[in-house]
Every structure is written in structure tokens, then in C-alpha cells.
PDB file of C-alpha atoms in Angstrom:
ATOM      1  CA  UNK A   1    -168.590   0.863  43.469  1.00  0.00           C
ATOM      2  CA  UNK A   2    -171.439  -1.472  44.925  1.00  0.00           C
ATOM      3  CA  UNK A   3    -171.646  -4.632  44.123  1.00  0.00           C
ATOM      4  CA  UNK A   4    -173.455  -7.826  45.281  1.00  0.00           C
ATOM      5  CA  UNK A   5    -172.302 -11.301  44.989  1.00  0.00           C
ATOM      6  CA  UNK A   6    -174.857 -14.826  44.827  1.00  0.00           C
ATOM      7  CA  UNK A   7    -174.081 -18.044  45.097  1.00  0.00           C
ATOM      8  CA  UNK A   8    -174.313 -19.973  41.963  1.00  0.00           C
ATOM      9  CA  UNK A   9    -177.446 -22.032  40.688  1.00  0.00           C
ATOM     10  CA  UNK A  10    -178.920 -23.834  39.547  1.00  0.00           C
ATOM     11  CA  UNK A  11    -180.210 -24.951  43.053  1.00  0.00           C
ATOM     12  CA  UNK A  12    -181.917 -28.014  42.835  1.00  0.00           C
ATOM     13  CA  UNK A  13    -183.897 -29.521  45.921  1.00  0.00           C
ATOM     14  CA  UNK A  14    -186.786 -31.785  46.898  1.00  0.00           C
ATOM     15  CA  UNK A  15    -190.144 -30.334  48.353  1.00  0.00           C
ATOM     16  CA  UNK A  16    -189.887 -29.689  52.029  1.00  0.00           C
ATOM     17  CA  UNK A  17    -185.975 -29.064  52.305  1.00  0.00           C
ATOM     18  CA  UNK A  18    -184.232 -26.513  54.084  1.00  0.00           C
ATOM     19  CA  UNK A  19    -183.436 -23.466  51.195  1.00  0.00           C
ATOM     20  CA  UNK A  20    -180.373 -20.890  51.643  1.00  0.00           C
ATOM     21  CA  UNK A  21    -179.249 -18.696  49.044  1.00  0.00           C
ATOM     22  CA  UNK A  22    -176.443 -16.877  49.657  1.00  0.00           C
ATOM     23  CA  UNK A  23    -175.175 -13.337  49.316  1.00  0.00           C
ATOM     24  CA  UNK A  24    -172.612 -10.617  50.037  1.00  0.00           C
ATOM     25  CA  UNK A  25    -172.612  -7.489  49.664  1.00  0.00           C
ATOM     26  CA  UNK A  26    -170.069  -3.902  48.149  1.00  0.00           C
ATOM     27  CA  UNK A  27    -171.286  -0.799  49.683  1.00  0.00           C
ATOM     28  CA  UNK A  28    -169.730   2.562  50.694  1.00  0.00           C
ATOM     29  CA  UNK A  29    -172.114   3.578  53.055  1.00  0.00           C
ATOM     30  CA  UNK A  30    -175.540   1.735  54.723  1.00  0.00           C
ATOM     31  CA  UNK A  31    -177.505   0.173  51.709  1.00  0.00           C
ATOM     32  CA  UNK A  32    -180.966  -1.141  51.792  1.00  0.00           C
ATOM     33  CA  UNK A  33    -180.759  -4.876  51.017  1.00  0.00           C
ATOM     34  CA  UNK A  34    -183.765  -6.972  48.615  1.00  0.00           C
ATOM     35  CA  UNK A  35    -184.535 -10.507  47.574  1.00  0.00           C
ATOM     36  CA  UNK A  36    -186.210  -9.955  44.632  1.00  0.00           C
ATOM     37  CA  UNK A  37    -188.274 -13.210  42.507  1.00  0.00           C
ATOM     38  CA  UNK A  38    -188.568 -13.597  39.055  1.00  0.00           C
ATOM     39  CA  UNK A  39    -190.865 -16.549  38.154  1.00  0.00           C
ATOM     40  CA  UNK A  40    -191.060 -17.892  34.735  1.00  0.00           C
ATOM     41  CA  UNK A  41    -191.703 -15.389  31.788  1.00  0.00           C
ATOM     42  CA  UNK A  42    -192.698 -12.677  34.836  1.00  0.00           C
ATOM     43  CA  UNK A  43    -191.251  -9.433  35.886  1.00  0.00           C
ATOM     44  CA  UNK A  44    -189.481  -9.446  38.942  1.00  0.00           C
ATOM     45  CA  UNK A  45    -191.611  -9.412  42.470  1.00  0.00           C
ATOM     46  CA  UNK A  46    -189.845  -7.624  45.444  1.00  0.00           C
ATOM     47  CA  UNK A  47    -189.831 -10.871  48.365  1.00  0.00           C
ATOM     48  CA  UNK A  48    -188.340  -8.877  50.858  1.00  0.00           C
ATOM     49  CA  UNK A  49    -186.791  -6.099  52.456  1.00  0.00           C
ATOM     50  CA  UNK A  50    -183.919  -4.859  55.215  1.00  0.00           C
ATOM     51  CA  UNK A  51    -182.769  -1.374  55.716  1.00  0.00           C
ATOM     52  CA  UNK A  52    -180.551  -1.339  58.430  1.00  0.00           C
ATOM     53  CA  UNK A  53    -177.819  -3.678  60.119  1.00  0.00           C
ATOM     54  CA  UNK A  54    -179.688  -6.476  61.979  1.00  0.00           C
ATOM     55  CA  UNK A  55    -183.147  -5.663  60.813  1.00  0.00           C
ATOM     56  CA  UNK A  56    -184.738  -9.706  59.287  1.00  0.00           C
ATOM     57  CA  UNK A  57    -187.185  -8.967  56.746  1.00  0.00           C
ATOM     58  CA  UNK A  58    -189.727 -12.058  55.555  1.00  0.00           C
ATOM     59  CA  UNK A  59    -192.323 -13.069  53.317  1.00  0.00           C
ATOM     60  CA  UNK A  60    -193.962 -16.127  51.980  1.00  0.00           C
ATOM     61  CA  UNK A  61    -191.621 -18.574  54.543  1.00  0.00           C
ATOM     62  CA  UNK A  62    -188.953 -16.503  53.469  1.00  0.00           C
ATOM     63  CA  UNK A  63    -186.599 -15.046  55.782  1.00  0.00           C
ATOM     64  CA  UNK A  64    -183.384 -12.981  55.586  1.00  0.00           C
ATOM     65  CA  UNK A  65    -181.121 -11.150  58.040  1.00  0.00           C
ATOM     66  CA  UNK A  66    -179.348  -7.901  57.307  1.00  0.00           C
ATOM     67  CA  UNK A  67    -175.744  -8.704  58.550  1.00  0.00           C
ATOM     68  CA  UNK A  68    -173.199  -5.684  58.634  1.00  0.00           C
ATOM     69  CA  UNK A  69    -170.423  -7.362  60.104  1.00  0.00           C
ATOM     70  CA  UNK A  70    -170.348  -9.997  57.628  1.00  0.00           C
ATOM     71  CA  UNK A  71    -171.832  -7.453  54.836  1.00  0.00           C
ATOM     72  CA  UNK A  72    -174.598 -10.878  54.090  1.00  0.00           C
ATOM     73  CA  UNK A  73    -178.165 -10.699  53.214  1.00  0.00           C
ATOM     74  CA  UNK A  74    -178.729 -14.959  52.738  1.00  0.00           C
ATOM     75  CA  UNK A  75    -182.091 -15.849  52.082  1.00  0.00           C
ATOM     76  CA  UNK A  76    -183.453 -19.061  53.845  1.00  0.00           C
ATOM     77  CA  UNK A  77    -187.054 -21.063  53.633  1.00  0.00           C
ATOM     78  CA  UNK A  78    -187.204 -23.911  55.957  1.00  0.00           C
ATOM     79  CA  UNK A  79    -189.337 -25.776  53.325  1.00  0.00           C
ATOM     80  CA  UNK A  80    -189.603 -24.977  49.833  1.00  0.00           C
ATOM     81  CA  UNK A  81    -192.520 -26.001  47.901  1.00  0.00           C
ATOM     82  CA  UNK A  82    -192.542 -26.538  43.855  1.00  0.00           C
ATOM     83  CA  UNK A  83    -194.277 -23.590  43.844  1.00  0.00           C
ATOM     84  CA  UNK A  84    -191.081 -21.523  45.107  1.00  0.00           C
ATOM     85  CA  UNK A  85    -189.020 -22.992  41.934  1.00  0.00           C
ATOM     86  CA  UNK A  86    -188.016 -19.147  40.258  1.00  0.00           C
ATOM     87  CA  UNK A  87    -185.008 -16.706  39.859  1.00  0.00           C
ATOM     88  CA  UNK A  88    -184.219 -15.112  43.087  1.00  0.00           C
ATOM     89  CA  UNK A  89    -182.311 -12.022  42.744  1.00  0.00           C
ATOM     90  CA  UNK A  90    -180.163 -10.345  46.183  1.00  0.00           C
ATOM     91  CA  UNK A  91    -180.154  -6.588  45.154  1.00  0.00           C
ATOM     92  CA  UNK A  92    -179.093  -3.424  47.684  1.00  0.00           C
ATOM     93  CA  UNK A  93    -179.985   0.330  46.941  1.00  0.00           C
ATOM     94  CA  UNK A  94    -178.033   3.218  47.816  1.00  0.00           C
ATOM     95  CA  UNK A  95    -176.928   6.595  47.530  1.00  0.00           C
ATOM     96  CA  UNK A  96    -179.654  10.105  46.775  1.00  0.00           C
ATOM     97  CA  UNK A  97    -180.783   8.270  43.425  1.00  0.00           C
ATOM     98  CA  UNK A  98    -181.107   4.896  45.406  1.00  0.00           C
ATOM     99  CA  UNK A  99    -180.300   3.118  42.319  1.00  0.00           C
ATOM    100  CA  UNK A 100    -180.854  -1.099  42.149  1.00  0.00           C
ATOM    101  CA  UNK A 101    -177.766  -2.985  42.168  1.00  0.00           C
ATOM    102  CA  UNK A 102    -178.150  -6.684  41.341  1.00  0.00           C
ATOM    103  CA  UNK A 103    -176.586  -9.905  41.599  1.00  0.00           C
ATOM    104  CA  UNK A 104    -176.612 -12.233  38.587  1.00  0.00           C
ATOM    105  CA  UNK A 105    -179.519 -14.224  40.390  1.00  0.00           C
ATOM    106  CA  UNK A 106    -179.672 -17.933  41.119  1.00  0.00           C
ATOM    107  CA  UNK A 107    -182.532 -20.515  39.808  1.00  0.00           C
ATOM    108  CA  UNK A 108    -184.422 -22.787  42.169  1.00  0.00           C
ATOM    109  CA  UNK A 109    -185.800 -25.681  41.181  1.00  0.00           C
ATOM    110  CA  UNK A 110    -188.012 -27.816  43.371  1.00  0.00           C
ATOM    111  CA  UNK A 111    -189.079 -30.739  42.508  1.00  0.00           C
ATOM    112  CA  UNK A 112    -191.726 -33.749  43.764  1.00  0.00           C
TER     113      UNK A 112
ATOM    114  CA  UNK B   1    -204.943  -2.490  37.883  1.00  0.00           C
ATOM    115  CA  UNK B   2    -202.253   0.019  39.405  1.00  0.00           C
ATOM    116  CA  UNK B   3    -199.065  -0.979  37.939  1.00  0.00           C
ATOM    117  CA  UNK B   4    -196.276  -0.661  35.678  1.00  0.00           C
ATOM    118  CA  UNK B   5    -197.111  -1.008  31.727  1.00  0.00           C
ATOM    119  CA  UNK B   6    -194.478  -1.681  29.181  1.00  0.00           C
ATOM    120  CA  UNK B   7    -195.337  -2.263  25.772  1.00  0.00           C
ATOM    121  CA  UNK B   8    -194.733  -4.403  23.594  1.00  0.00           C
ATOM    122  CA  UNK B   9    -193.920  -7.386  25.219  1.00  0.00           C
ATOM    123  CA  UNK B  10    -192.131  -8.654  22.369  1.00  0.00           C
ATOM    124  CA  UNK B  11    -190.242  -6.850  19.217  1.00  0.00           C
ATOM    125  CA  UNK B  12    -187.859  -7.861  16.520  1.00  0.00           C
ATOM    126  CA  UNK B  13    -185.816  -5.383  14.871  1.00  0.00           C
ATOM    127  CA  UNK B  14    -183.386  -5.315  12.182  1.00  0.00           C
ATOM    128  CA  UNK B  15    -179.714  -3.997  13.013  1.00  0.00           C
ATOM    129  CA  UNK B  16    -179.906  -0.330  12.436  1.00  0.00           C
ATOM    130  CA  UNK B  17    -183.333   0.226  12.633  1.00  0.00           C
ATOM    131  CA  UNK B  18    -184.209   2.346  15.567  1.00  0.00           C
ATOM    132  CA  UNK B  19    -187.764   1.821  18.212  1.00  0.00           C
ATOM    133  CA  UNK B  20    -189.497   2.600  21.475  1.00  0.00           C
ATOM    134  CA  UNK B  21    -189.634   0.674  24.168  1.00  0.00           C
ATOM    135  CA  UNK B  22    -192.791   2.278  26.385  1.00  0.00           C
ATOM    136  CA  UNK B  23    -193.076   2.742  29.817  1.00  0.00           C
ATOM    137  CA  UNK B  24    -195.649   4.031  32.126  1.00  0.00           C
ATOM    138  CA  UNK B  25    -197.031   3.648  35.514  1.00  0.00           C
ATOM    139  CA  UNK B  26    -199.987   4.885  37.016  1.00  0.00           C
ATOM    140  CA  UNK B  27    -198.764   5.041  40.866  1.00  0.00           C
ATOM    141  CA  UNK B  28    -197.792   8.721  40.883  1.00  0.00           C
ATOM    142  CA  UNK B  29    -194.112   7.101  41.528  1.00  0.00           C
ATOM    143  CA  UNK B  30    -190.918   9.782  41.192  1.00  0.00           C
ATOM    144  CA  UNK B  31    -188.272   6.910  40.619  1.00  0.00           C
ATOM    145  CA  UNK B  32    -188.270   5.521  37.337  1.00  0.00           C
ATOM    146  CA  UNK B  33    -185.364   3.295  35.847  1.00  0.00           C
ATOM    147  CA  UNK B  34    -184.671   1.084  32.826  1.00  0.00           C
ATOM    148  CA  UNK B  35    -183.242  -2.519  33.067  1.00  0.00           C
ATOM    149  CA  UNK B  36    -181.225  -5.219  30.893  1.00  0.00           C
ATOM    150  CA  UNK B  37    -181.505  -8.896  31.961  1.00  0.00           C
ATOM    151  CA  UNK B  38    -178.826 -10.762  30.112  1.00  0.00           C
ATOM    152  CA  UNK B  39    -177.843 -14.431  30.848  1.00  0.00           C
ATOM    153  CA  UNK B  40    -175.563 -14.951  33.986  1.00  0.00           C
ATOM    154  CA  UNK B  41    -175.286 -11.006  34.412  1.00  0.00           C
ATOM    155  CA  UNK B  42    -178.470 -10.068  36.411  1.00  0.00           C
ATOM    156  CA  UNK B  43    -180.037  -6.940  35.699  1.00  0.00           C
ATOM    157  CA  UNK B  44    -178.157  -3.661  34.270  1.00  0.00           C
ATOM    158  CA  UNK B  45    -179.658  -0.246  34.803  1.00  0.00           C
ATOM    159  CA  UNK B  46    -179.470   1.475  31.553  1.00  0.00           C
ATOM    160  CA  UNK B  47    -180.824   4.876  32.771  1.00  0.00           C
ATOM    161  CA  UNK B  48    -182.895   6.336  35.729  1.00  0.00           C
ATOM    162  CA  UNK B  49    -185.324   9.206  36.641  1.00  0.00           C
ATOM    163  CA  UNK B  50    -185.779  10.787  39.823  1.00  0.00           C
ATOM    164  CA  UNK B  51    -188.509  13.254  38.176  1.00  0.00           C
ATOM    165  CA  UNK B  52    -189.936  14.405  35.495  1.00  0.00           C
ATOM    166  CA  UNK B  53    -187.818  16.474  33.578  1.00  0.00           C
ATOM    167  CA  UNK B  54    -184.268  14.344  35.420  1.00  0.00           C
ATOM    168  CA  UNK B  55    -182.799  11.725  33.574  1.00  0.00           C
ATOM    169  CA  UNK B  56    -179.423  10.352  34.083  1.00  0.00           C
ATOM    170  CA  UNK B  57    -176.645   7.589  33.047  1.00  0.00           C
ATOM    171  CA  UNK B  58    -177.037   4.245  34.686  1.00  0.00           C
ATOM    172  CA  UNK B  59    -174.119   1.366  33.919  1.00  0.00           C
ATOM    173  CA  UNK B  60    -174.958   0.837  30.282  1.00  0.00           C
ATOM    174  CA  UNK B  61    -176.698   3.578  28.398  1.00  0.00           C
ATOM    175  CA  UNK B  62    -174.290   3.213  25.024  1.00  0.00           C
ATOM    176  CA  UNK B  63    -177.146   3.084  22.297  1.00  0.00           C
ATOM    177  CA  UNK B  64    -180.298   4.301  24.558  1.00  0.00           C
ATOM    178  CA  UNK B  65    -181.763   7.718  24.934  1.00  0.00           C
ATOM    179  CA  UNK B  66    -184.570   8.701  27.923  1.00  0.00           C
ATOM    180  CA  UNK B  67    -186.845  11.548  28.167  1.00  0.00           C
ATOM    181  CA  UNK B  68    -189.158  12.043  31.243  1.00  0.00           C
ATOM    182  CA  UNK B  69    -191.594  14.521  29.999  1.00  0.00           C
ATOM    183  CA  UNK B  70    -194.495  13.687  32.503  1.00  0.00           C
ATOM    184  CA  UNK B  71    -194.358  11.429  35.887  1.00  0.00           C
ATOM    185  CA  UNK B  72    -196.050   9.098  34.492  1.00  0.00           C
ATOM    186  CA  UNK B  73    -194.204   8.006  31.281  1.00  0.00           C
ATOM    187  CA  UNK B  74    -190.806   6.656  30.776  1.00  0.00           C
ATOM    188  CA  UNK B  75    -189.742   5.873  27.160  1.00  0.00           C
ATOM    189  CA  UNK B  76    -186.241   4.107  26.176  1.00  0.00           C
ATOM    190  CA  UNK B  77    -184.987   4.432  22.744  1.00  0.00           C
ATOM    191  CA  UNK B  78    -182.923   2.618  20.433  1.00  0.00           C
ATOM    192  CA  UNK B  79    -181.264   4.828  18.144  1.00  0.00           C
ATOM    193  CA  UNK B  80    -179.456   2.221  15.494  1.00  0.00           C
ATOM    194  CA  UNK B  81    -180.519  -1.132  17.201  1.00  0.00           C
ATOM    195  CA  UNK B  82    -177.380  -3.620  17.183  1.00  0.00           C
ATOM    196  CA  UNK B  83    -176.884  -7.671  17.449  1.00  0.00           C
ATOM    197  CA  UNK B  84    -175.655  -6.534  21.119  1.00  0.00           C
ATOM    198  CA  UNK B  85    -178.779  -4.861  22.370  1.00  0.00           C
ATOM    199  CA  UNK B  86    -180.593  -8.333  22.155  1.00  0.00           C
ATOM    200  CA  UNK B  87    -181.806  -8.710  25.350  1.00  0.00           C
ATOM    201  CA  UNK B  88    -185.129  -8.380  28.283  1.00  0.00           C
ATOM    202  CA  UNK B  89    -185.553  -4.880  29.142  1.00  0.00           C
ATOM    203  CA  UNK B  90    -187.667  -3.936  32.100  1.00  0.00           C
ATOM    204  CA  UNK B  91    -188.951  -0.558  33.352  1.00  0.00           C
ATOM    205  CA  UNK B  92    -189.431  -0.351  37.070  1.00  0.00           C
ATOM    206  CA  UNK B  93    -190.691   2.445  39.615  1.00  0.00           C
ATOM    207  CA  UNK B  94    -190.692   3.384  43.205  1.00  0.00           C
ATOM    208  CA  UNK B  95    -191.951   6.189  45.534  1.00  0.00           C
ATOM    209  CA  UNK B  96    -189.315   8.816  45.961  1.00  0.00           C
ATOM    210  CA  UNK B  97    -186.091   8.434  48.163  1.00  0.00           C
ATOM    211  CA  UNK B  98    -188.105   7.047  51.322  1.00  0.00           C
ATOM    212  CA  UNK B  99    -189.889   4.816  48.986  1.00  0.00           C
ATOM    213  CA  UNK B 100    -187.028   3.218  47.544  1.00  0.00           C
ATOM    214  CA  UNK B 101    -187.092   1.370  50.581  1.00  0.00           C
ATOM    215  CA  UNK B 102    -190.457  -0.208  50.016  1.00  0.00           C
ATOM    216  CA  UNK B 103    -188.987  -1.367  46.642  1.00  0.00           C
ATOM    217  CA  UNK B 104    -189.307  -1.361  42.814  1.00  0.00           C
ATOM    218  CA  UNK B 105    -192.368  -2.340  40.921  1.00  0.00           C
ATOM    219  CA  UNK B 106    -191.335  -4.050  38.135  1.00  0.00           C
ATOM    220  CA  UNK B 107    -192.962  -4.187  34.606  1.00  0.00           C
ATOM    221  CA  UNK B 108    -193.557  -7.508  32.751  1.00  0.00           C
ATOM    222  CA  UNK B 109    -190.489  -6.952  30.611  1.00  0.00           C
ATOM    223  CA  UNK B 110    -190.457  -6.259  26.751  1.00  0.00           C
ATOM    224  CA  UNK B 111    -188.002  -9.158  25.234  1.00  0.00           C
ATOM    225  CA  UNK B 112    -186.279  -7.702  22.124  1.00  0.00           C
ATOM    226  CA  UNK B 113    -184.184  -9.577  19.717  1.00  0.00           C
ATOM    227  CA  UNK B 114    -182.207  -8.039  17.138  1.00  0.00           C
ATOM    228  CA  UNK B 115    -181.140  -9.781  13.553  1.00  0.00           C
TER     229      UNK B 115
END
């Protein structure tokens, strides 16, 4: 079945350095990719978005590339801020129902 | 505001005793699904809804029931709550099959503890 795989946090980093998160993905067929952020005591916030091989979706500094070849969605900020520390979750939908599939989601923390 | 609604935001239940976990989203969305966030295991769909009237398994509905009786609302029981079922449980919904693409909207999560 799908499944998607993150790198393991907690990330810890100073304001202003270079972010990547990464993540791989399980599919059968041609899944829709997310980054989805969760900050503290919140629901989760949809960052960004990909649906097909090479497509780079961004948001917010954010920026992540839809990679078929190496079946990788990594998210990347050339700067993070404190304001970015969260729970960033790599997610890809698929199939009629287009059911959420998550990875276990990796915690940022930026600091001064 | 235009959003997903889950009450309440915070329950504890004795094991065995059964509840509600509401749902409901004013959006006019078809796609409707029920989450688990445990520790180091991301989020688990319990059970989904592609309509009203359609419910279906997700990867852990053991000890949850669904109905979809309108478009709008999206309950999840517990039938005989157990130690296990402690957990944050979010509702999310999303424009049909097209819309899935735009995303899930995401409730604020109802975090349930069970003694």
C-alpha cells in the first residue's frame, strides 16, 4: 500500500538557516503530494501542494519539488524564522476516495 | 467563519463508557474523514466519507462507528471507550475528487484521554 517516509526530528536550527525536510514516497499509481503544518495545540494547515511529476508547489518561503524519479517531495526554506518552529507533516493522496496518507511528521524548532 | 467544527475540544472518559466525537463543516465539502494523531505515528484515518449516506473503513476503525446522514455532519463514535483509544482525533474535509487536490481542512482536534 502507500506509504510515506520523513526524516526524523527533532530539527533544531538557528533563525536564518537553510531548512530541508525530507521525504519519500509508496504509491501505485500518480499521487498528489502535501506538506502539511501543525503548530502548537492547532489543527493541521495544508503548506503546500504538487500533483504531478515535476510540478514545485510553495508557500510562506516554502518550497517543494514533486520528484517521480526519485519518488521525493523534500521541503526546503532558505531561512527559517522562529515563527516557522511547528510539526510539518509530508502526506500524498490517491486512489477514487483520495484518502490522506501521512508520515509520522518531524518538529522544527528555531531558535534566536 | 467557514470551517471545520469539532466539538469538544477536550473529553475524559472512563474505559467502557461510550461518546461522540462531533464533526461538521459548513463548506458544502463531499470528502469527510476522521483522524488519530498518536506520538511518532502521524495521523491514522479511522474512517472516511465521500457523501452523505457513504461511509467506509480507513486503517484503524476497531472501536469507532460513522454515520453521514447530511453533508454537513460527520459524527465518530466510541462504542466501549478503551485505555488504547487515548489519543487527538481530528475531522477533516475537502471538495470532491478534484478538490482533494486543493487539500484537507482540518478541524482543531478534540484530545481524548481515557482512564
Amino acid at each position: 500500500g502507500d506509504s510515506v517516509t520523513q526524516m526524523e526530528g527533532p530539527v533544531t536550527l538557528s533563525e536564518e538557516a537553510f531548512l530541508t525536510i525530507n521525504c519519500t514516497y509508496t504509491a501505485t499509481g500518480y499521487p498528489s503530494l502535501f506538506w502539511y503544518v501543525q503548530y502548537p495545540g492547532e489543527g493541521l494547515q495544508l503548506l503546500l501542494k504538487a500533483t504531478k511529476a515535476d510540478d514545485k508547489g510553495s508557500n510562506k518561503g516554502f518550497e517543494a519539488t514533486y520528484r517521480k524519479e526519485t519518488t521525493s517531495f523534500h521541503l526546503e526554506k532558505g531561512s527559517v524564522q522562529v515563527s516557522d518552529s511547528a510539526v510539518y507533516f509530508c502526506a500524498l493522496s490517491e486512489g477514487p476516495a483520495s484518502k490522506l496518507t501521512f508520515g509520522t511528521g518531524t518538529r522544527l524548532q528555531v531558535t534566536l | 467563519n467557514a470551517g471545520v467544527t469539532q466539538t469538544p475540544k477536550f473529553q475524559v472518559l472512563k474505559t467502557g463508557q461510550s461518546m461522540t466525537l462531533q464533526c461538521a463543516q459548513d463548506m458544502n465539502h463531499e470528502y469527510m474523514s476522521w483522524y488519530r494523531q498518536d506520538p511518532g505515528m502521524g495521523l491514522r484515518l479511522i474512517h472516511y466519507s465521500v457523501g452523505a449516506g457513504i461511509t467506509d473503513q480507513g486503517e484503524v476503525p476497531n472501536g469507532y462507528n460513522v454515520s453521514r446522514s447530511t453533508t454537513e455532519d460527520f459524527p465518530l463514535r466510541l462504542l466501549s471507550a478503551a485505555p488504547s483509544q487515548t489519543s487527538v482525533y481530528f475531522c477533516a474535509s475537502s471538495r470532491g475528487t478534484g478538490g482533494v487536490r486543493s487539500g484537507y481542512t482540518f478541524g482543531s482536534g478534540t484530545r481524548l484521554t481515557v482512564v
